[in-house]
CSV table of C-alpha atoms in Angstrom, one decimal:
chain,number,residue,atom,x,y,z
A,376,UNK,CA,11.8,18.8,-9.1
A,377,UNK,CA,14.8,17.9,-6.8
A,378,UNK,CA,15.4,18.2,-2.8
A,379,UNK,CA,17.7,21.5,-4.1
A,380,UNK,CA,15.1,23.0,-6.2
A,381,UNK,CA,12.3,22.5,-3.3
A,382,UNK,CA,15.1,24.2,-1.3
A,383,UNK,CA,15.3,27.0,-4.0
A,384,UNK,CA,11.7,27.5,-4.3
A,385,UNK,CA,11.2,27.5,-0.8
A,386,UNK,CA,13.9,30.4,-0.1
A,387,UNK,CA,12.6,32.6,-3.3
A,388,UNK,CA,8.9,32.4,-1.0
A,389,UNK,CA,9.9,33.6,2.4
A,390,UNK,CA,11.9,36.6,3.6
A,391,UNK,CA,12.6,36.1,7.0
A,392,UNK,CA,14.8,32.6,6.7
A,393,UNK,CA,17.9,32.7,5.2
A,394,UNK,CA,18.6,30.1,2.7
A,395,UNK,CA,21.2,27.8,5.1
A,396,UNK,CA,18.0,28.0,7.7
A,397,UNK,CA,15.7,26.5,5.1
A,398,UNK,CA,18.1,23.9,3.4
A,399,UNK,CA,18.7,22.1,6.9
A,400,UNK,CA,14.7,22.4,8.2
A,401,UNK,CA,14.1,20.1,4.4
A,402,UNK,CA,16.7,18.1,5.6
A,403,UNK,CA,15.5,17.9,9.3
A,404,UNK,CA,12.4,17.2,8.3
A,405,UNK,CA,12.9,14.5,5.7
A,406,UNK,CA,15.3,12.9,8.3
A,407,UNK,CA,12.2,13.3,10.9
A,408,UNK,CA,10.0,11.9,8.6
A,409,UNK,CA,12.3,8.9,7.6
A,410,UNK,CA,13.0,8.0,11.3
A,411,UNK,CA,9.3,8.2,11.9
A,412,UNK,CA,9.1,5.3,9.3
A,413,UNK,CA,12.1,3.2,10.5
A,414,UNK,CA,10.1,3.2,13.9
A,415,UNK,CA,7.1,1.7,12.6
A,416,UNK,CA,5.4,4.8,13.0
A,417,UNK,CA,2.4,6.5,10.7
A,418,UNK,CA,2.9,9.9,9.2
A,419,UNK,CA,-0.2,11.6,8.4
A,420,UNK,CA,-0.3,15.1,6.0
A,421,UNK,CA,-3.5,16.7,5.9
A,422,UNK,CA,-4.2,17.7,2.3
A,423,UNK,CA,-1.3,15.8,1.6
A,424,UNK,CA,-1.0,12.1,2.1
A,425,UNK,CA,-0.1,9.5,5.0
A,426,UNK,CA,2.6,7.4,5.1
A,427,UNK,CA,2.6,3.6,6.8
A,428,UNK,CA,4.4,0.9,6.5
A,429,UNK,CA,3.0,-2.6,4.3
A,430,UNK,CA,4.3,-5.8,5.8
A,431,UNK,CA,6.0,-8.1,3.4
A,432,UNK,CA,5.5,-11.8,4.5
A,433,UNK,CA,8.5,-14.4,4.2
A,434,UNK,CA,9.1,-16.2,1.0
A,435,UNK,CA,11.3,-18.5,-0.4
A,436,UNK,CA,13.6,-16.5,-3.6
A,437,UNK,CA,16.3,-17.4,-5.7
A,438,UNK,CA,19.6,-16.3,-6.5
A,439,UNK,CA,19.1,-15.6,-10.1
A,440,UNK,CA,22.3,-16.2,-11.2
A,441,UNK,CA,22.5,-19.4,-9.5
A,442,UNK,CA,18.8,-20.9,-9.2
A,443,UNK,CA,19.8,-21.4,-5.7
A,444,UNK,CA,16.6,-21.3,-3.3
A,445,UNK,CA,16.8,-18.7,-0.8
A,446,UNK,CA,14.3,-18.4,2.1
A,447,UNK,CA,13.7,-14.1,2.6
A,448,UNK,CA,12.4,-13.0,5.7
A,449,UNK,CA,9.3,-11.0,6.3
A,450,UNK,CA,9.6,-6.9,6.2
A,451,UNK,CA,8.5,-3.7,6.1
A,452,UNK,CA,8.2,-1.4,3.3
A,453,UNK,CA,7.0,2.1,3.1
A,454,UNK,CA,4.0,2.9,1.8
A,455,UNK,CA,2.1,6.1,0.6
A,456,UNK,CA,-1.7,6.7,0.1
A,457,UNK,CA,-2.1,10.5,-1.4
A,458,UNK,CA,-4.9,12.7,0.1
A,459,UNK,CA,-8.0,13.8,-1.1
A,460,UNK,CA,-6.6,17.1,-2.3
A,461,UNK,CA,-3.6,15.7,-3.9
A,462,UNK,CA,-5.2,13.4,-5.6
A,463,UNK,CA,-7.5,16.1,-7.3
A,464,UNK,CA,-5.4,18.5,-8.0
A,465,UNK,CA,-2.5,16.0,-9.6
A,466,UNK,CA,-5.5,14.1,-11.3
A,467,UNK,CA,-7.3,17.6,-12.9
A,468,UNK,CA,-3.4,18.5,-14.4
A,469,UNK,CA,-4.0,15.6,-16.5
A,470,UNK,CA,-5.9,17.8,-18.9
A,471,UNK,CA,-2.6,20.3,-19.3
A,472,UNK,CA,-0.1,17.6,-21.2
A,473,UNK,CA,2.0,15.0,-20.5
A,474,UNK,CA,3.9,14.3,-17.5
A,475,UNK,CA,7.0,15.8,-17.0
A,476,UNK,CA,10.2,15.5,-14.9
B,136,UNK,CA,0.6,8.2,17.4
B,137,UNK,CA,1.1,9.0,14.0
B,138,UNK,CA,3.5,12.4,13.0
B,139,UNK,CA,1.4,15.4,11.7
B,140,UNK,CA,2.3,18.4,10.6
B,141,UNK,CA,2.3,20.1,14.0
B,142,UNK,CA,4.9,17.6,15.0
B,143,UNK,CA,7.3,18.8,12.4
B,144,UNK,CA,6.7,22.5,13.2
B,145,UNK,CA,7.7,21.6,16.7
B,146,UNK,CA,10.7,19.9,16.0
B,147,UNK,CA,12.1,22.6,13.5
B,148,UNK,CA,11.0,25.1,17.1
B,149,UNK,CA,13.2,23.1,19.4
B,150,UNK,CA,15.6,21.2,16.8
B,151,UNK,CA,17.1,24.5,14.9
B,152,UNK,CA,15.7,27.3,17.1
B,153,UNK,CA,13.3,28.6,14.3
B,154,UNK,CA,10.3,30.5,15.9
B,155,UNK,CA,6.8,28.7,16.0
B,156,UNK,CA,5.5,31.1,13.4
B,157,UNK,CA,8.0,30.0,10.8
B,158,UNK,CA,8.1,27.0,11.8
B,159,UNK,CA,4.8,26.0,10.8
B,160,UNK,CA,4.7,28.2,7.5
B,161,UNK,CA,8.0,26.7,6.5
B,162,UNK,CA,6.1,22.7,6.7
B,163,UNK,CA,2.9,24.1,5.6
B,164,UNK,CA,5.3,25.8,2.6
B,165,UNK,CA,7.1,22.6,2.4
B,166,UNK,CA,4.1,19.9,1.6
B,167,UNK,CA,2.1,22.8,-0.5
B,168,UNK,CA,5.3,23.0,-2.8
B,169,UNK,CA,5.9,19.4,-3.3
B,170,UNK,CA,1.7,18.7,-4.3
B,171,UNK,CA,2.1,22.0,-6.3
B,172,UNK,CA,4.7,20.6,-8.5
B,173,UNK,CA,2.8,17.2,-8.6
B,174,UNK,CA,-0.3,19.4,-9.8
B,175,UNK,CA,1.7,20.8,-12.4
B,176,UNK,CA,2.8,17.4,-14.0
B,177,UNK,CA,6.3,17.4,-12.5
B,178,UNK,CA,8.0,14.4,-10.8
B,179,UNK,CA,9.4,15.1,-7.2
B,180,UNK,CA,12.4,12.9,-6.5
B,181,UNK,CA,13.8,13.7,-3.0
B,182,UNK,CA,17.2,11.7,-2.7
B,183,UNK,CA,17.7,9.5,0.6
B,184,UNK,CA,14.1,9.8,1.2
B,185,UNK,CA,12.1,8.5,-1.9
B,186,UNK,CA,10.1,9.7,-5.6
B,187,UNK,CA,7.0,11.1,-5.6
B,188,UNK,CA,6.2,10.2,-9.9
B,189,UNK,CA,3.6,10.1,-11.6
B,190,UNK,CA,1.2,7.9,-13.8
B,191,UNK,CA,-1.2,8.1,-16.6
B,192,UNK,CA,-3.7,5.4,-16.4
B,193,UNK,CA,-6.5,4.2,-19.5
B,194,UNK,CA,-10.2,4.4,-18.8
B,195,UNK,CA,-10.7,0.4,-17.4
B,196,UNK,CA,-13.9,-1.2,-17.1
B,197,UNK,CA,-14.8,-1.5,-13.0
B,198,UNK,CA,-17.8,-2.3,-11.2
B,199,UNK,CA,-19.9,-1.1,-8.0
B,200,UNK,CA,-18.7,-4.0,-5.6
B,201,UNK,CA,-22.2,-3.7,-3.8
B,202,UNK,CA,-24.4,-4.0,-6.7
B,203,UNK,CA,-22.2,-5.4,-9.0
B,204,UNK,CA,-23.0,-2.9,-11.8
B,205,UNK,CA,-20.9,-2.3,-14.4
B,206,UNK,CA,-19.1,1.3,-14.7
B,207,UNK,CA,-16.0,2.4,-16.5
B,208,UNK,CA,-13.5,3.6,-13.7
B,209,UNK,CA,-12.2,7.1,-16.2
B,210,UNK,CA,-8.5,7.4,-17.2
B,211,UNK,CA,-6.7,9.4,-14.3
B,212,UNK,CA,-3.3,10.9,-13.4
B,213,UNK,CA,-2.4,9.2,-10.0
B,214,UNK,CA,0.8,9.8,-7.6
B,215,UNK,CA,3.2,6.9,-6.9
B,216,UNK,CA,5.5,7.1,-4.3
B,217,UNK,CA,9.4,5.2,-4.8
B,218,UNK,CA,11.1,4.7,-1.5
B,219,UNK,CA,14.9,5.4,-2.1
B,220,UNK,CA,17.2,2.8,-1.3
B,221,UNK,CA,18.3,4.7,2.2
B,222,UNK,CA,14.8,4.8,3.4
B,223,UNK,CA,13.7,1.2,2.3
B,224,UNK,CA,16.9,-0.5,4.1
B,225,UNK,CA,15.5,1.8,7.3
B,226,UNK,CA,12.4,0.8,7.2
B,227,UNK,CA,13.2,-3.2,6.5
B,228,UNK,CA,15.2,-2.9,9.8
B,229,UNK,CA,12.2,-2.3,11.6
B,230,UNK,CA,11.2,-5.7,13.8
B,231,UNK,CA,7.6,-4.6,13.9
B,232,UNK,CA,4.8,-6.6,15.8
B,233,UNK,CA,4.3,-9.5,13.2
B,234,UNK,CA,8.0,-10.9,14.2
């Protein structure tokens, strides 16, 4: 499922938005969620999942074209631990085939 | 403090004008569609934000860390989540505490 099918799916459920209402609140709300990351905040989706960020520590890479060493600094990345319920639900659908895209 | 779904519904309430009501279905709607096509064995990929896929994993042999008793851990469908390129050059900006 893509960010325009979510849209799609979302407008066929609800009556009272039209569908340019609910294809900018996805967008607003991905872009909230995003900026909540980028500020080192937590996001936190009962029934869902939360979101936080892992820290990376520095280390010395290489250019792997070159074998050059280069030292990397430290940084985030974004991490996400699935709830309780999504965890279920995703992990009983096992039983129903393979996984799909 | 961390950003919950009320936050969301608030912002979609004084960001586009939609009325608390709808707000809150639209982000309850939102989250519930997303796990429902996760439940049904479909991959969510959400450009400039990040993949929500999914992975089989075999039965592997575990053990209760307390007691140290041996039990198979059962093969499982688990979530994964992909940051997309836009959202892990975001979040790498981020100075943080440990710098």
């Amino acid at each position: 499922m893509t960010k325009s099918e979510l849209i799609d799916a979302l407008a066929s459920k609800q009556t009272q938005l039209k569908y340019s209402d609910i294809e900018l609140a996805v967008k607003t709300m991905l872009e909230h969620m995003a900026n909540t990351l980028a500020n080192g905040e937590r996001i936190e989706i009962r029934g869902f999942g939360s979101f936080s960020l892992h820290y990376r520590p520095p280390r010395i890479g290489r250019n792997p074209k070159t074998g050059e060493q280069v030292s990397l600094p430290g940084k985030y990345v974004p991490h996400f631990k699935p709830g309780k319920e999504l965890r279920e639900r995703v992990n009983a659908s096992m039983q129903n085939g393979k996984v799909s895209s | 403090m961390a950003l919950t779904k009320a936050d969301m519904a608030e912002m979609l309430f004084e960001e586009l004008g939609l009325n608390k009501r709808e707000a809150k279905e639209l982000v309850e709607m939102f989250f519930a569609e997303i796990r429902a096509a996760l439940s049904s064995g479909e991959q969510v990929k959400l450009s400039g934000f990040g993949n929500f896929d999914l992975r089989d994993k075999n039965q592997r042999p575990g053990r209760n860390p307390k007691t140290g008793e041996e039990i198979p851990i059962s093969a499982r469908r688990v979530v994964t989540f992909k940051p997309g390129q836009k959202l892990k050059t975001r979040v790498e900006a981020y100075a943080g505490s440990n710098e």
